[in-house]
Short mmCIF file of C-alpha atoms in Angstrom, two decimals:
data_model
loop_
_atom_site.label_atom_id
_atom_site.label_comp_id
_atom_site.label_asym_id
_atom_site.label_seq_id
_atom_site.Cartn_x
_atom_site.Cartn_y
_atom_site.Cartn_z
CA MET A 274 140.99 76.94 118.39
CA ASN A 275 140.41 80.53 118.24
CA PRO A 276 137.55 81.82 116.32
CA SER A 277 137.98 82.55 112.51
CA GLY A 278 137.55 85.78 110.70
CA ALA A 279 134.26 84.80 109.47
CA GLU A 280 132.99 84.11 112.91
CA LEU A 281 134.32 86.94 114.60
CA ALA A 282 132.61 89.35 111.76
CA GLU A 283 129.42 87.21 112.38
CA ARG A 284 129.29 87.78 116.08
CA ARG A 285 130.10 91.69 115.14
CA ASP A 286 127.00 91.76 113.25
CA VAL A 287 124.66 90.15 115.74
CA ARG A 288 125.76 92.42 118.45
CA ALA A 289 125.08 95.27 115.77
CA VAL A 290 121.40 94.13 115.51
CA SER A 291 120.95 93.07 118.95
CA GLN A 292 121.20 96.43 120.76
CA HIS A 293 118.25 98.88 121.62
CA TRP A 294 118.49 102.54 120.91
CA PRO A 295 117.18 105.42 123.52
CA GLY A 296 113.62 105.98 121.63
CA PRO A 297 112.13 104.69 118.65
CA ARG A 298 113.69 104.35 115.08
CA THR A 299 112.12 104.40 111.83
CA ILE A 300 113.80 102.58 108.70
CA SER A 301 112.16 103.45 105.41
CA VAL A 302 112.86 101.26 102.49
CA VAL A 303 112.37 102.72 98.91
CA ASN A 304 112.59 102.92 95.39
CA GLY A 305 110.49 104.45 92.86
CA LYS A 306 109.98 101.34 90.62
CA GLY A 307 107.69 98.65 91.36
CA GLY A 308 109.21 95.01 91.54
CA ALA A 309 112.57 96.49 93.17
CA ASN A 310 112.51 93.97 96.25
CA LYS A 311 110.96 96.51 98.65
CA THR A 312 108.72 94.30 100.36
CA PRO A 313 110.92 91.22 100.52
CA THR A 314 113.68 93.62 102.11
CA THR A 315 111.29 95.12 104.86
CA VAL A 316 110.01 91.68 105.70
CA MET A 317 113.93 90.44 106.31
CA LEU A 318 115.13 93.40 108.27
CA ALA A 319 112.41 93.17 110.29
CA ALA A 320 113.02 89.62 110.99
CA VAL A 321 116.68 89.98 111.65
CA PHE A 322 115.92 92.38 114.25
CA ALA A 323 113.11 90.88 115.85
CA ARG A 324 114.80 87.49 116.47
CA ASN A 325 117.93 89.09 117.58
CA GLY A 326 116.91 92.16 119.38
CA GLY A 327 113.90 90.99 120.90
CA GLY A 328 111.36 93.74 121.65
CA PRO A 329 108.49 94.93 119.22
CA VAL A 330 109.14 95.45 115.73
CA LEU A 331 106.65 96.70 113.08
CA ALA A 332 106.81 96.20 109.27
CA TRP A 333 104.56 98.92 108.08
CA ASP A 334 102.77 98.94 104.26
CA ASN A 335 102.64 102.55 103.39
CA ASN A 336 101.78 101.86 99.88
CA GLU A 337 98.68 103.74 98.48
CA THR A 338 98.25 101.09 95.50
CA ARG A 339 98.07 97.16 95.88
CA GLY A 340 100.77 96.83 98.66
CA THR A 341 101.70 92.96 98.90
CA LEU A 342 103.38 93.04 102.45
CA GLY A 343 99.97 91.70 103.74
CA TRP A 344 100.30 88.90 100.95
CA ARG A 345 104.00 88.02 101.84
CA THR A 346 103.46 87.69 105.18
CA GLU A 347 101.38 85.72 107.98
CA GLN A 348 97.81 86.68 108.64
CA GLY A 349 96.68 87.08 112.32
CA PRO A 350 93.13 85.95 113.56
CA HIS A 351 91.39 88.97 111.97
CA GLU A 352 91.57 91.17 108.54
CA SER A 353 92.13 94.74 109.96
CA THR A 354 94.30 97.33 107.95
CA VAL A 355 96.06 100.49 108.48
CA MET A 356 92.69 101.86 107.45
CA ASP A 357 91.19 100.30 110.45
CA LEU A 358 94.01 101.56 112.80
CA LEU A 359 93.36 105.13 111.59
CA PRO A 360 90.37 105.93 113.45
CA ASN A 361 91.71 104.38 116.46
CA THR A 362 95.03 106.27 116.82
CA GLY A 363 93.40 108.83 119.54
CA SER A 364 92.30 105.95 121.87
CA LEU A 365 95.65 104.13 121.63
CA LEU A 366 97.47 107.40 122.28
CA SER A 367 95.69 108.17 125.54
CA PRO A 368 97.49 107.64 128.73
CA SER A 369 95.17 104.57 129.71
CA ALA A 370 95.77 102.86 126.37
CA GLN A 371 97.11 99.25 126.81
CA SER A 372 99.70 97.76 124.56
CA ALA A 373 97.99 94.47 123.95
CA LEU A 374 95.04 96.31 121.98
CA LEU A 375 97.24 96.86 119.55
CA ALA A 376 96.94 93.11 118.59
CA ARG A 377 93.61 94.02 116.97
CA PHE A 378 95.14 95.76 114.02
CA VAL A 379 98.66 94.21 113.55
CA HIS A 380 99.43 90.62 112.61
CA HIS A 381 101.90 88.82 114.37
CA GLN A 382 104.59 87.03 112.64
CA THR A 383 104.65 83.82 115.14
CA GLU A 384 108.26 82.56 113.79
CA ASP A 385 109.99 85.65 113.03
CA LYS A 386 108.46 87.68 116.14
CA PHE A 387 107.81 90.90 114.50
CA ASP A 388 104.38 92.28 113.67
CA VAL A 389 102.80 93.72 110.33
CA LEU A 390 100.39 96.85 109.55
CA ARG A 391 98.93 95.85 106.20
CA SER A 392 97.45 98.13 103.58
CA LYS A 393 94.28 97.19 101.76
CA PRO A 394 95.63 96.03 98.27
CA ASP A 395 92.24 95.06 97.07
CA VAL A 396 91.01 98.72 97.17
CA LEU A 397 91.69 101.80 94.66
CA ALA A 398 94.03 104.18 96.01
CA SER A 399 91.28 106.97 96.33
CA GLU A 400 89.83 104.43 99.26
CA GLN A 401 92.70 104.61 101.54
CA LYS A 402 93.92 107.87 100.91
CA ILE A 403 96.62 108.80 103.90
CA THR A 404 97.05 112.71 104.28
CA MET A 405 100.10 114.01 106.25
CA ALA A 406 98.26 114.47 109.52
CA ASP A 407 96.90 111.09 109.07
CA PHE A 408 100.40 109.37 108.94
CA ASP A 409 101.78 111.70 111.47
CA ALA A 410 99.25 110.18 114.06
CA LEU A 411 100.10 106.43 112.80
CA HIS A 412 103.66 106.99 113.02
CA GLU A 413 103.07 108.45 116.56
CA VAL A 414 101.07 105.43 117.64
CA ALA A 415 103.69 103.28 115.98
CA SER A 416 106.62 105.21 117.95
CA LYS A 417 104.64 104.56 120.90
CA TYR A 418 104.43 100.74 120.95
CA PHE A 419 107.37 99.88 118.77
CA ARG A 420 111.09 100.39 119.21
CA LEU A 421 111.64 99.54 115.35
CA ASN A 422 109.42 100.63 112.52
CA LEU A 423 110.19 99.66 109.23
CA VAL A 424 108.31 101.32 106.25
CA ASP A 425 107.71 99.73 103.10
CA SER A 426 106.99 102.58 100.65
CA GLY A 427 104.91 102.64 97.65
CA ASN A 428 106.22 103.89 94.26
CA ASP A 429 104.94 107.37 94.07
CA GLU A 430 107.52 109.75 95.64
CA SER A 431 104.94 112.77 95.31
CA ALA A 432 102.15 111.30 97.48
CA GLU A 433 101.78 112.70 100.76
CA ARG A 434 102.10 109.42 102.81
CA TRP A 435 105.48 109.06 101.05
CA LEU A 436 106.78 112.72 101.51
CA ARG A 437 105.86 112.48 105.14
CA MET A 438 107.73 108.95 105.93
CA ILE A 439 110.59 110.76 104.84
CA HIS A 440 110.09 113.38 107.24
CA HIS A 441 109.89 110.98 109.97
CA THR A 442 112.98 108.76 108.59
CA ASP A 443 116.13 108.29 110.30
CA GLN A 444 117.63 105.58 108.34
CA LEU A 445 116.86 104.91 104.67
CA VAL A 446 117.25 102.01 102.68
CA ILE A 447 117.44 101.83 98.96
CA ALA A 448 116.02 98.20 97.85
CA THR A 449 116.97 97.17 94.23
CA THR A 450 117.70 94.26 92.31
CA THR A 451 120.18 93.27 89.36
CA VAL A 452 117.82 94.50 86.85
CA GLU A 453 118.86 97.81 85.31
CA GLU A 454 115.59 99.73 85.68
CA HIS A 455 115.61 99.02 89.66
CA ALA A 456 119.12 100.16 90.12
CA GLU A 457 118.49 103.31 87.99
CA ALA A 458 115.54 104.21 89.96
CA GLY A 459 117.41 103.67 93.34
CA ALA A 460 120.23 105.81 91.83
CA LEU A 461 117.96 108.70 90.62
CA LEU A 462 116.07 108.87 93.84
CA LEU A 463 119.32 109.16 95.89
CA GLU A 464 120.30 111.77 93.53
CA ALA A 465 116.87 113.66 93.92
CA LEU A 466 117.45 113.62 97.66
CA GLN A 467 120.98 114.68 97.60
CA GLU A 468 119.97 117.70 95.46
CA ARG A 469 117.36 118.96 97.84
CA GLY A 470 119.84 119.48 100.54
CA GLY A 471 119.43 119.50 104.14
CA MET A 472 117.85 116.45 105.94
CA PHE A 473 117.10 114.78 102.43
CA ALA A 474 121.04 115.21 101.57
CA HIS A 475 121.73 113.73 105.01
CA LEU A 476 119.51 110.62 104.49
CA ALA A 477 120.88 110.09 101.13
CA ALA A 478 124.44 110.30 102.00
CA ASN A 479 123.68 107.80 104.99
CA ALA A 480 121.78 105.55 103.00
CA VAL A 481 122.17 101.65 103.01
CA VAL A 482 121.77 99.88 99.29
CA ILE A 483 120.69 96.65 99.40
CA VAL A 484 121.13 94.67 96.02
CA SER A 485 119.10 91.23 95.65
CA GLN A 486 119.91 89.09 92.72
CA SER A 487 117.28 88.76 91.15
CA ASP A 488 118.05 86.08 88.51
CA ARG A 489 118.38 82.34 89.21
CA ASN A 490 121.22 82.35 86.63
CA GLY A 491 123.02 85.68 87.45
CA THR A 492 126.64 85.87 88.75
CA GLU A 493 128.32 87.08 91.51
CA THR A 494 130.24 89.52 88.96
CA GLN A 495 126.75 91.16 87.89
CA VAL A 496 125.25 91.90 91.44
CA GLN A 497 128.76 93.69 92.60
CA THR A 498 128.58 95.85 89.58
CA VAL A 499 125.47 96.92 90.34
CA ALA A 500 126.54 97.31 94.16
CA ARG A 501 129.49 99.21 92.88
CA GLY A 502 127.72 101.65 90.88
CA PHE A 503 125.93 102.86 94.38
CA GLU A 504 129.25 103.44 96.29
CA PRO A 505 129.69 107.13 95.62
CA LEU A 506 126.10 107.89 96.43
CA ALA A 507 125.38 106.07 99.66
CA ARG A 508 126.74 105.15 103.18
CA ALA A 509 126.98 101.35 102.40
CA THR A 510 126.21 98.61 99.91
CA VAL A 511 125.34 95.22 100.69
CA THR A 512 124.58 92.20 98.33
CA ILE A 513 122.03 89.32 98.93
CA PRO A 514 122.26 86.10 96.63
CA TYR A 515 119.17 84.78 94.37
CA ASP A 516 117.08 82.55 96.74
CA ALA A 517 113.90 80.92 95.50
CA ALA A 518 112.29 81.21 98.97
CA LEU A 519 112.25 85.18 98.56
CA ARG A 520 110.59 84.94 95.27
CA LYS A 521 107.02 83.83 96.08
CA GLY A 522 104.52 83.42 98.53
CA GLN A 523 104.79 84.04 102.35
CA ILE A 524 108.74 84.86 103.39
CA ARG A 525 110.09 83.51 106.48
CA TYR A 526 113.75 84.02 107.60
CA GLY A 527 113.97 79.91 108.65
CA SER A 528 113.02 79.03 104.89
CA LEU A 529 116.31 80.74 103.61
CA ARG A 530 119.40 78.93 102.94
CA PRO A 531 122.13 79.68 105.35
CA ALA A 532 124.12 81.84 102.90
CA THR A 533 121.22 84.14 102.46
CA GLN A 534 120.48 84.16 106.16
CA ARG A 535 124.24 85.43 106.44
CA ALA A 536 123.72 88.01 103.89
CA TRP A 537 120.75 89.46 105.54
CA LEU A 538 122.46 89.31 108.95
CA ALA A 539 124.97 91.72 106.97
CA ALA A 540 122.51 93.86 105.71
CA ALA A 541 120.53 94.87 108.90
CA ALA A 542 124.10 95.30 110.56
CA ALA A 543 124.78 98.11 108.00
CA VAL A 544 121.42 99.58 108.55
CA ALA A 545 121.98 99.47 112.39
CA GLU A 546 125.16 101.40 111.99
CA GLY A 547 122.99 104.64 111.01
CA LEU A 548 120.61 104.11 113.96
CA SER A 549 123.00 105.34 116.67
CA ALA A 550 122.03 108.75 116.31
CA PRO A 551 118.50 110.30 117.20
#
């Protein structure tokens, strides 16, 4: 029997997320509103790319205030965060540095095969301030040791670490739920980047919007309505069905329902399409 259209589409998506690009790539997951599903989106994209493409993939918490990426993922045999890595960037960038040394600072996900660079959510933002120069050094380390860097951003779009993240971004991802204020914040961010012109407008026009159903009793019509609202603003929109495994606790790809796994594969494939150009 010939493969069905659905099977052929799934094969295309697997090929898209399995490729390796010449040089590292940075994917930034953004929305100016808290609770818009940025962290689950970061985790799921990292898992899909790492499971299918192999090679080192990093999920990086760039949130200055109570970032939850570390809480939603597996902890390694230490408690290191980005603040522990920062003073060691010089030694990690030296010619003699070995990749295994990075295990002191990142947390490996044993099932989903990517690493996590945590923030420190139990301290004030003033105690983990990251300047533009700091972000550049961290990004240089991430780009040396990882082929894909997925950055889970904070909500302050004026913060130095947020602005510098955008400067290094190859593919922008807008994460949103079906909650109206989340969708509106994502749309306003795309419009603001478009108005700034230059590289910002390019990132906005090439953005992928991932709309996650946040309501257990929500309908397909509801999520599709939100997605259609983004079509004039972005390159692609993808929808994710409700899945209780994404709501709280540690997130693992294997815990999702098959339909949810397939949706995240499609989302990652849409993101991959924007990574071909340097």
